[in-house]
mmCIF file of C-alpha atoms and ligand atoms in Angstrom:
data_model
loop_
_atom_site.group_PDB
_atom_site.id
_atom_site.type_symbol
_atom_site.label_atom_id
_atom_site.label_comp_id
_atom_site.label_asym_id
_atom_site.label_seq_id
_atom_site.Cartn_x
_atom_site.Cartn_y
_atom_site.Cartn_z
ATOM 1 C CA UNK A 71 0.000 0.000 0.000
ATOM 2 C CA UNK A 72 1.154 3.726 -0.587
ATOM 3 C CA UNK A 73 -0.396 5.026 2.140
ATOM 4 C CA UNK A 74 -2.968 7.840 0.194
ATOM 5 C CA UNK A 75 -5.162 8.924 2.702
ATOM 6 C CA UNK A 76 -7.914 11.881 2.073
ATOM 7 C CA UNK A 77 -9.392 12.600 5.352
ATOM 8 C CA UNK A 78 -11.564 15.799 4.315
ATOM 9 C CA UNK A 79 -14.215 15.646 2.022
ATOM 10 C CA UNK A 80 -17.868 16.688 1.419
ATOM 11 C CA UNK A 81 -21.216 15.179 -0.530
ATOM 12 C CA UNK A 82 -24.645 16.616 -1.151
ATOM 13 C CA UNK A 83 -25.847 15.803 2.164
ATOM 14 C CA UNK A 84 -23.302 19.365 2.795
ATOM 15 C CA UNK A 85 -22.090 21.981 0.378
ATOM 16 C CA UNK A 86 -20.754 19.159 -1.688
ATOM 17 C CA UNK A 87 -22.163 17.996 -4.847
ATOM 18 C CA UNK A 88 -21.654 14.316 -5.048
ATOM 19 C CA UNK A 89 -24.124 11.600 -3.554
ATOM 20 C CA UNK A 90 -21.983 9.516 -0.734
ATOM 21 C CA UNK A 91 -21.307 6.495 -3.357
ATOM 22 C CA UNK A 92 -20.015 8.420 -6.347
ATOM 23 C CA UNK A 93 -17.753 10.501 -3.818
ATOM 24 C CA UNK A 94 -16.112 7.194 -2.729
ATOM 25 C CA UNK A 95 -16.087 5.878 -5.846
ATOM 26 C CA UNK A 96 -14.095 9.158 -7.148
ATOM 27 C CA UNK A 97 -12.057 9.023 -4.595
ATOM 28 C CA UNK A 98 -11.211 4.848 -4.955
ATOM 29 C CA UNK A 99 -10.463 5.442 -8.450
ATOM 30 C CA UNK A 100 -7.822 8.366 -7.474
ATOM 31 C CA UNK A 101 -6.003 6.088 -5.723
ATOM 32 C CA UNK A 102 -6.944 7.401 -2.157
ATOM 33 C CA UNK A 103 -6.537 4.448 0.446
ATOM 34 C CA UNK A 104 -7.682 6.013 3.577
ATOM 35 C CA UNK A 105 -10.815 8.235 3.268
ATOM 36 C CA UNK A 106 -12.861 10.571 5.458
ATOM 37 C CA UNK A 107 -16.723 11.910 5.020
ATOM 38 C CA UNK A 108 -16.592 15.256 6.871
ATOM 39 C CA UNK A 109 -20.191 16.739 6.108
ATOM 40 C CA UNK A 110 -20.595 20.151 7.552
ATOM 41 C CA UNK A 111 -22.793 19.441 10.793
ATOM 42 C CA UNK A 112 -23.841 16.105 9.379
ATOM 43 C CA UNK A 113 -23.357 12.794 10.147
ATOM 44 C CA UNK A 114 -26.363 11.471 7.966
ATOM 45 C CA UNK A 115 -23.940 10.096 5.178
ATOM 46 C CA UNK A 116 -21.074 7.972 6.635
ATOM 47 C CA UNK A 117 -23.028 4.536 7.218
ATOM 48 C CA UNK A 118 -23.419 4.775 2.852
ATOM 49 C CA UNK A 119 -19.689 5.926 2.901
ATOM 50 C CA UNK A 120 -18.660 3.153 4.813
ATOM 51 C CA UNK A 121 -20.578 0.391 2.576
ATOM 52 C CA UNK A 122 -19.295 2.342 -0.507
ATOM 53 C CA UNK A 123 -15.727 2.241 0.720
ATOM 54 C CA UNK A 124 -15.768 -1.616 1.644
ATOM 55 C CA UNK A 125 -17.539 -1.946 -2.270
ATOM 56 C CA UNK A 126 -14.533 -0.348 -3.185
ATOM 57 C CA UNK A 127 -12.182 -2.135 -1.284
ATOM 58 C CA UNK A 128 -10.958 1.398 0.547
ATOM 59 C CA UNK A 129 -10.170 2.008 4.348
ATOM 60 C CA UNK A 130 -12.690 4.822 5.693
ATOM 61 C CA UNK A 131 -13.524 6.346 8.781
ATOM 62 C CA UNK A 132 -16.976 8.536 9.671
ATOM 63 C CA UNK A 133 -16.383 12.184 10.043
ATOM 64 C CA UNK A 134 -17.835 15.647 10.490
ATOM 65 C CA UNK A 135 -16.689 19.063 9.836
ATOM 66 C CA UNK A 136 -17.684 21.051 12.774
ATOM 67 C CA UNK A 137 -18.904 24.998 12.174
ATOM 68 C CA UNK A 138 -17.484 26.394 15.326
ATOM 69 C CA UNK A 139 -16.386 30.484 16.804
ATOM 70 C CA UNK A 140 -12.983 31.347 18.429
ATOM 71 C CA UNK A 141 -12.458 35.266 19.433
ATOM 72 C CA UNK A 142 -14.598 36.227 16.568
ATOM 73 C CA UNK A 143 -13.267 33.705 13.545
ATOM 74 C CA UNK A 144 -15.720 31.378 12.480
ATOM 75 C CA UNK A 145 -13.576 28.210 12.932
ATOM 76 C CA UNK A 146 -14.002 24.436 11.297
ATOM 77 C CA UNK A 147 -13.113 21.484 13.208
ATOM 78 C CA UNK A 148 -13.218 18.087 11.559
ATOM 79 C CA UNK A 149 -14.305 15.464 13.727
ATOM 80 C CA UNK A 150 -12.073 11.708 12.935
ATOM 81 C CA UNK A 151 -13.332 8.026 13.202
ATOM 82 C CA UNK A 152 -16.620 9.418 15.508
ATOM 83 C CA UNK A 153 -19.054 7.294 16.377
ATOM 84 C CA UNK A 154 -22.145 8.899 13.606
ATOM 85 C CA UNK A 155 -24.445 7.368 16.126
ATOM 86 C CA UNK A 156 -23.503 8.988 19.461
ATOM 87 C CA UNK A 157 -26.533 10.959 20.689
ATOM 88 C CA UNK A 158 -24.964 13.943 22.091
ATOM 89 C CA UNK A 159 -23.124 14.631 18.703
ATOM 90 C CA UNK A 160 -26.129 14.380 16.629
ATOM 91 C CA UNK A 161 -28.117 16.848 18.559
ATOM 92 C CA UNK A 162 -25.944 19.033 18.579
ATOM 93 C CA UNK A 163 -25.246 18.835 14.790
ATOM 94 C CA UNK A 164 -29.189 19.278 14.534
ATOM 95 C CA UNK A 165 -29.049 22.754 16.901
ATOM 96 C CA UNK A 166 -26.262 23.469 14.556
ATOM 97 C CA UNK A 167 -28.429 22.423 11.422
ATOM 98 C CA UNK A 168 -31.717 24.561 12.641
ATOM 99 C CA UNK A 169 -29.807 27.593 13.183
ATOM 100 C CA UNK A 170 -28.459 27.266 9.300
ATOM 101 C CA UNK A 171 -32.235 27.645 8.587
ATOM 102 C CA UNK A 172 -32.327 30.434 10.448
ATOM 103 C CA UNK A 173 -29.755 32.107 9.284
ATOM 104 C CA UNK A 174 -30.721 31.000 5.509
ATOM 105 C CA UNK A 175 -33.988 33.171 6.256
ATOM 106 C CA UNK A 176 -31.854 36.353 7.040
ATOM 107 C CA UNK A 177 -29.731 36.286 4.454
ATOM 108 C CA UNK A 178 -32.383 35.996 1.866
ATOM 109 C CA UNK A 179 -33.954 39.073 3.348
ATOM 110 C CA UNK A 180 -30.635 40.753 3.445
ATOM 111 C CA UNK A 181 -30.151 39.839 -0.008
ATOM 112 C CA UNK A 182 -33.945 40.814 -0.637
ATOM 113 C CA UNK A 183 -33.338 44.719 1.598
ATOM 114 C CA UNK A 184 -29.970 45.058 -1.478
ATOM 115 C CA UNK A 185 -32.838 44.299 -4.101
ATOM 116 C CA UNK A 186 -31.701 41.157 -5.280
ATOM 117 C CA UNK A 187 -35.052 39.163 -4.918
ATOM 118 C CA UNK A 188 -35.613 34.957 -4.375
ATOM 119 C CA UNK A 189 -32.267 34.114 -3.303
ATOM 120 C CA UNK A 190 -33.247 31.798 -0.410
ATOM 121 C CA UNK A 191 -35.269 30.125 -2.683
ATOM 122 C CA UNK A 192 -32.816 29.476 -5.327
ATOM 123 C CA UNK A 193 -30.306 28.785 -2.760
ATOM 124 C CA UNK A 194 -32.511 25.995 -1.396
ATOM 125 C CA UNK A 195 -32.745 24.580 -5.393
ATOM 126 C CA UNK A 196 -29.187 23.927 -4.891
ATOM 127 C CA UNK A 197 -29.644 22.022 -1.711
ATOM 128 C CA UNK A 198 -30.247 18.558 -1.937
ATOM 129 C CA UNK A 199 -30.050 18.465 1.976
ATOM 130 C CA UNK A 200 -32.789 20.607 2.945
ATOM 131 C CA UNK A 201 -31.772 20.233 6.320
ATOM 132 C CA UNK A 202 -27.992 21.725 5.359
ATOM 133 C CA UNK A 203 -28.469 24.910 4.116
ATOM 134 C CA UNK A 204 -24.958 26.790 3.145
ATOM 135 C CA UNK A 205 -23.516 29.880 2.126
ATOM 136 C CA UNK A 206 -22.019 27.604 -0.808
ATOM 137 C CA UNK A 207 -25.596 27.128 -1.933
ATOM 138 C CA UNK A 208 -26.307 30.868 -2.056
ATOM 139 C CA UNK A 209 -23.179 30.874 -4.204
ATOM 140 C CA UNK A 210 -24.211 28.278 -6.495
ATOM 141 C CA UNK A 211 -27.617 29.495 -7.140
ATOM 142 C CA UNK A 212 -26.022 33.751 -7.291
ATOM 143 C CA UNK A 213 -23.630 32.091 -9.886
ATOM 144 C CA UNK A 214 -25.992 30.246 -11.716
ATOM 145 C CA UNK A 215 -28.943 32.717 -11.999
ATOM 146 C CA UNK A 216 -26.043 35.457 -13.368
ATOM 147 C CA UNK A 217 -25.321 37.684 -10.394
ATOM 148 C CA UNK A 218 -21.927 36.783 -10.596
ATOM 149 C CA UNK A 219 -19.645 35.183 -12.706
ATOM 150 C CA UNK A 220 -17.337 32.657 -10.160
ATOM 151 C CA UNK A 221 -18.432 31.208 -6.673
ATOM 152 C CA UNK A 222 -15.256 33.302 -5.749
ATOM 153 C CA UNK A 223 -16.891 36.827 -6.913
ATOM 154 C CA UNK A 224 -20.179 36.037 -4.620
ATOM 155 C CA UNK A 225 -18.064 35.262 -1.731
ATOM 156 C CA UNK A 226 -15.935 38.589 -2.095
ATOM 157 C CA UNK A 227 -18.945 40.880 -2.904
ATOM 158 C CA UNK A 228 -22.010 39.409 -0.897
ATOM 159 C CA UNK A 229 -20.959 36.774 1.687
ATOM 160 C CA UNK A 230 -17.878 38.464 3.894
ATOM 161 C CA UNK A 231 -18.793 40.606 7.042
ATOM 162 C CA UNK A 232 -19.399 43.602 6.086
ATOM 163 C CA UNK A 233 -21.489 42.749 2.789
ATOM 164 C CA UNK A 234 -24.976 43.093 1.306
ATOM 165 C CA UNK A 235 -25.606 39.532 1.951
ATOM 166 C CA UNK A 236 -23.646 38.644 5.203
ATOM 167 C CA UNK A 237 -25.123 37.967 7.942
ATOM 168 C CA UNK A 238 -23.688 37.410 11.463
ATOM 169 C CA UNK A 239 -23.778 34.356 13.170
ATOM 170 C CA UNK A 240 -23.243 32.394 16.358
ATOM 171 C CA UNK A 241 -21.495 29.332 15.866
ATOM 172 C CA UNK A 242 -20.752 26.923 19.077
ATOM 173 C CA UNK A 243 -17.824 27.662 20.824
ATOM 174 C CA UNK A 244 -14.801 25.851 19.578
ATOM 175 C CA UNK A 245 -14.207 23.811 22.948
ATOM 176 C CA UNK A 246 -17.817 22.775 22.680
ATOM 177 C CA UNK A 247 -17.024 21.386 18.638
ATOM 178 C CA UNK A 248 -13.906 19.648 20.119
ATOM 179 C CA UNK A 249 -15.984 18.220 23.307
ATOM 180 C CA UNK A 250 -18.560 16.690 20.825
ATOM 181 C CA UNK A 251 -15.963 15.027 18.741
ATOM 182 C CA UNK A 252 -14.298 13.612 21.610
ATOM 183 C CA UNK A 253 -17.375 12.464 23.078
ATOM 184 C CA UNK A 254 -18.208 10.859 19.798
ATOM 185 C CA UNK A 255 -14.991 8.841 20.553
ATOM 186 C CA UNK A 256 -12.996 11.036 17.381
ATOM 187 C CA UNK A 257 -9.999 13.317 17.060
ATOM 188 C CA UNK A 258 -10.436 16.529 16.246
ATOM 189 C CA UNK A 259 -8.678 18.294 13.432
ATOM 190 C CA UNK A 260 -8.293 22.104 13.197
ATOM 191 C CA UNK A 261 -9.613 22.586 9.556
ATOM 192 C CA UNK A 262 -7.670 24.823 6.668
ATOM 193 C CA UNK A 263 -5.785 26.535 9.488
ATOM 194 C CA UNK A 264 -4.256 29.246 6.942
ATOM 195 C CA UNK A 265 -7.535 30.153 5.625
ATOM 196 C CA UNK A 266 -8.670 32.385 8.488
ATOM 197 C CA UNK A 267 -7.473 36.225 9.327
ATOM 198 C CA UNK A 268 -5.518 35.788 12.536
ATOM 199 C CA UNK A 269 -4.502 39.164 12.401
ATOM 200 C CA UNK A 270 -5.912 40.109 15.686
ATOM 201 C CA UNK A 271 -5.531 36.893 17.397
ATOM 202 C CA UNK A 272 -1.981 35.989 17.545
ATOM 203 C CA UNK A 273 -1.390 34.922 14.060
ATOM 204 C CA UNK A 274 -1.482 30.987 12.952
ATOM 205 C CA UNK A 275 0.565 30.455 16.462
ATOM 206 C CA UNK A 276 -1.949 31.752 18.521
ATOM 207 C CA UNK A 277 -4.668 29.888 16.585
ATOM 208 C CA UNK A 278 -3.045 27.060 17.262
ATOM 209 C CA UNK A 279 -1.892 27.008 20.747
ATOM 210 C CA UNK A 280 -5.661 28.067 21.780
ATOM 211 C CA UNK A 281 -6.843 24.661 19.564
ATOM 212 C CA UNK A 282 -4.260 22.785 21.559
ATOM 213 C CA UNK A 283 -4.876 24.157 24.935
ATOM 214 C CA UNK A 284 -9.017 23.735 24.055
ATOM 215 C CA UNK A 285 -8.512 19.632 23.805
ATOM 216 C CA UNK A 286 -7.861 19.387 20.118
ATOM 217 C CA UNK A 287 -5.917 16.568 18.814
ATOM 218 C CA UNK A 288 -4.424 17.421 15.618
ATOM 219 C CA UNK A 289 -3.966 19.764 12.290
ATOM 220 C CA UNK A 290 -4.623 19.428 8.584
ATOM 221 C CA UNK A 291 -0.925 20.518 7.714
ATOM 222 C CA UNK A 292 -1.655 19.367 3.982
ATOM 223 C CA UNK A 293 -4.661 19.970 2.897
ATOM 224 C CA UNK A 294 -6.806 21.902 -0.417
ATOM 225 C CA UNK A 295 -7.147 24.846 0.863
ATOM 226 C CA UNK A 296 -3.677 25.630 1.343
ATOM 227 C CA UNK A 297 -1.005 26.860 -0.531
ATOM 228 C CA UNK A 298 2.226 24.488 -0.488
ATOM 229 C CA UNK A 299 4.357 27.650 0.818
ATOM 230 C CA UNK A 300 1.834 26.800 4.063
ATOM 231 C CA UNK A 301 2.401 23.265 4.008
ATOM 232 C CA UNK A 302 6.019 23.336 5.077
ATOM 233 C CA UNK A 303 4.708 26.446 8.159
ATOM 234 C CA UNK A 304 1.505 23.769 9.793
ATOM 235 C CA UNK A 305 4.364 21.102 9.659
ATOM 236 C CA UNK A 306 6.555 23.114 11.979
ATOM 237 C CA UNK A 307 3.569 24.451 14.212
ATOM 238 C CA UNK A 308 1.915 20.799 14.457
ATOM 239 C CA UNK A 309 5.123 19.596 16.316
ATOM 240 C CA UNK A 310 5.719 23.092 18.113
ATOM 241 C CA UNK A 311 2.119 22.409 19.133
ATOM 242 C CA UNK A 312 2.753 18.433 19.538
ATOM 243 C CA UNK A 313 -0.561 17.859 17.166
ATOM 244 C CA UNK A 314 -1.116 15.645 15.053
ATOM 245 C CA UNK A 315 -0.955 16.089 11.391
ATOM 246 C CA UNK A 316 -3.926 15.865 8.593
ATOM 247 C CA UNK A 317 -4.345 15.755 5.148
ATOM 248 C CA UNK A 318 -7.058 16.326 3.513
ATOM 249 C CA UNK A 319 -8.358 17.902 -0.083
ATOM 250 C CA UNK A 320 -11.621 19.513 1.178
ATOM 251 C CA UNK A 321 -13.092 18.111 -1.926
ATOM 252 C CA UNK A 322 -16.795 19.569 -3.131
ATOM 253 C CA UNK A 323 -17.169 19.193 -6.451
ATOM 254 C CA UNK A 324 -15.248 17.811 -9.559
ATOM 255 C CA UNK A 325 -16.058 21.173 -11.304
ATOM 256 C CA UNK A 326 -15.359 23.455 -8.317
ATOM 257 C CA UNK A 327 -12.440 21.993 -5.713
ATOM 258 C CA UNK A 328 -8.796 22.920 -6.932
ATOM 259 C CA UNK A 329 -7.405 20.011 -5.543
ATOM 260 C CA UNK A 330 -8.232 16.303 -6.969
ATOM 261 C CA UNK A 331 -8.708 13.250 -4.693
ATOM 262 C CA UNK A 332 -4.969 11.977 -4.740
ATOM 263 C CA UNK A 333 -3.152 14.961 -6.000
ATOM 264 C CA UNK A 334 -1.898 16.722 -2.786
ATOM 265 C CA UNK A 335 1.817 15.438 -1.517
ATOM 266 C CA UNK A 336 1.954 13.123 1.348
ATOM 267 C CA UNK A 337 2.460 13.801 5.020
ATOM 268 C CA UNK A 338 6.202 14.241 5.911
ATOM 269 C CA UNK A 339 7.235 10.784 7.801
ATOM 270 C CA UNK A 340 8.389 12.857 10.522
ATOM 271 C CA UNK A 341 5.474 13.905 11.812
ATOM 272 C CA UNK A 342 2.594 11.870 13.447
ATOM 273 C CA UNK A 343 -0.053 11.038 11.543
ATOM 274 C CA UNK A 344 -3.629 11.924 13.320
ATOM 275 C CA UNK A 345 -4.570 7.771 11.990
ATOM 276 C CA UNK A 346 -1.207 6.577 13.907
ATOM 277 C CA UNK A 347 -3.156 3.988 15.711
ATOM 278 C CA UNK A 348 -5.957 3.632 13.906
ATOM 279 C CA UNK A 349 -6.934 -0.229 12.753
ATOM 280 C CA UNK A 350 -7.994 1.169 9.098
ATOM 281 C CA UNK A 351 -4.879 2.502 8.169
ATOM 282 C CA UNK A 352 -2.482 -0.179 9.606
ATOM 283 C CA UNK A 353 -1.140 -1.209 6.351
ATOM 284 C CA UNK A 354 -0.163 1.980 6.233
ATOM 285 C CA UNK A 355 2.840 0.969 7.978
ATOM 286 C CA UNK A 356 3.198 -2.992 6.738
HETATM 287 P P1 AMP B 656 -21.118 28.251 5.630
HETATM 288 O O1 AMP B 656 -20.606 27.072 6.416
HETATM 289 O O2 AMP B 656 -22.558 28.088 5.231
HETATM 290 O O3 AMP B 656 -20.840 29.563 6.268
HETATM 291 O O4 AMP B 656 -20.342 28.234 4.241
HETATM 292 C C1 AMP B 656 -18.963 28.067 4.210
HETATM 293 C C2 AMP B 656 -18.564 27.301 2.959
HETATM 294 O O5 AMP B 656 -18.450 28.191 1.881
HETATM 295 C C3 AMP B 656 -17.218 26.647 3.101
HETATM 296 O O6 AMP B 656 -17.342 25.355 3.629
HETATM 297 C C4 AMP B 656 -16.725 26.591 1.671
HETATM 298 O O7 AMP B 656 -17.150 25.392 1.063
HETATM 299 C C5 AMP B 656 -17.428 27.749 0.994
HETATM 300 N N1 AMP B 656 -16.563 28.923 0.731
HETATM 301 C C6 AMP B 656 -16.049 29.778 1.626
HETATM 302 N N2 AMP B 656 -15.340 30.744 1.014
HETATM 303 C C7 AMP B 656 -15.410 30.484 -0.324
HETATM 304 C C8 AMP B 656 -14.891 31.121 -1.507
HETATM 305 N N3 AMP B 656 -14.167 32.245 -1.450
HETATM 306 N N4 AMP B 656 -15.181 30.555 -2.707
HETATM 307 C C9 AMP B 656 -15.926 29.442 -2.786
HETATM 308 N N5 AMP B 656 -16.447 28.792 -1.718
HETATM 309 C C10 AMP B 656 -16.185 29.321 -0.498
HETATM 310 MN MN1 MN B 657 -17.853 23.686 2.320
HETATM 311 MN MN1 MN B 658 -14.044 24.200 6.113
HETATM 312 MN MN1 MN B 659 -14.550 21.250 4.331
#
């Protein structure tokens, strides 16, 4: 075995666009080993990931990628090999789902006060989930119905504080995101740390120290989001940190993610692996 592992990745039941099977199947056929559902706030597709994966003869673990708040950031923290069944995780992934809705409303009025009318409704077209509502649905539909040309432009002109279609939101705290993964029996995984403006917080260090002083276990060090100049900076602050390292691609969509299943470089051996003792990847190390 190579040792490909992909342990970030998101299907319809999200802001993906992929049912569960065809993401696995993608995925098998990229030559990814090791695979991890990580639904925003939903836990509703792993048991179909984890028949899809055996189909496919691949090693996968259930996951979640948990919307959470630190000092102001809104903060994602992917939840590893949880138990999708534990009770206290799924309610509050369904406080966490209900508020979406809410928030879905006011953004369609905001949306509706700048004079661009039926948003919320054409975001919800794009929602196969209609429990999941996301800001990546609003995108889809703003991009498909003309507003905008890219998912990209929405983002930068409607859906960042401060714009027509932003709306501010309460998020659990991120010790609460970590508690619920850990009381699912997972690891969590501070998400894309370079994709959030630390400016005021203490920069990527102080991100991370706070994640490792909150209970969190590890850190996607290679992962989509990131640019490979980053790569090489999460490897230093996972050890300075002593978390564990994650890779992941983030994957959404074959026509939208940058990164492929399969294409992102593999973990450095000398850091620890966030699956070091985990029973799926053990031929990782035969
Ligand atoms: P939400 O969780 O509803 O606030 O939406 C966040 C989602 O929007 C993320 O999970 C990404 O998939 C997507 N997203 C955030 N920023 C961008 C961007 N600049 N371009 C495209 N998608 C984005
Ligand atoms: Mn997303
Ligand atoms: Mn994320
Ligand atoms: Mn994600």
């Amino acid at each position: 075995m190579k040792g490909v592992a992909d342990l970030h990745s998101h299907s319809r039941l999200s802001d993906g666009t992929l049912a569960v099977a065809d993401l696995v199947a993608l995925a098998a056929s990229r030559g990814v080993e090791l695979m991890a559902l990580t639904d925003h706030d939903e836990v509703s597709g792993v048991a179909d990931g984890r028949a899809a994966a055996a189909q496919h003869g691949i090693q996968f673990v259930g996951g979640v990628e948990i919307s959470s708040e630190w000092c102001g950031l809104s903060i994602h923290v992917v939840g590893l090999r949880i138990d999708e069944n534990e009770s206290k995780l799924a309610e509050t992934l369904h406080d966490i789902r209900q508020r979406r809705t809410v928030r879905a409303h006011q953004m369609g009025d905001s949306f509706a006060a700048y004079g661009i009318n039926g948003v919320l409704a054409g975001a919800k077209s794009f929602a196969p989930n209609p429990d999941l509502l996301s800001r990546t649905h609003f995108a889809r539909h703003l991009v498909d119905s003309g507003v905008c040309g890219s998912m990209g432009e929405v983002f930068a002109r409607f859906m960042k504080p401060g714009k027509p279609g932003y709306v501010a939101h309460e998020w659990i705290s991120l010790a609460n995101a970590i508690t619920a993964i850990h009381g699912a029996g997972g690891r969590a995984v501070l998400a894309h740390p370079g994709r959030y403006d630390t400016t005021w917080t203490g920069g990527p260090s102080g991100l991370l120290k706070a994640f490792a002083e909150a209970g969190g276990d590890g850190v996607e060090v290679v992962c989509g989001p990131h640019h490979p100049h980053e790569w090489a900076e999460y490897a230093a602050l996972s050890r300075k940190f002593s978390l564990l390292a994650s890779i992941g691609s983030d994957f959404h969509s074959p026509h939208e993610s940058r990164v492929k299943f399969g294409d992102l470089p593999r973990l450095s051996p000398s850091l620890k692996p966030v699956w070091y003792d985990w029973p799926e990847a053990e031929s990782f190390y035969a």
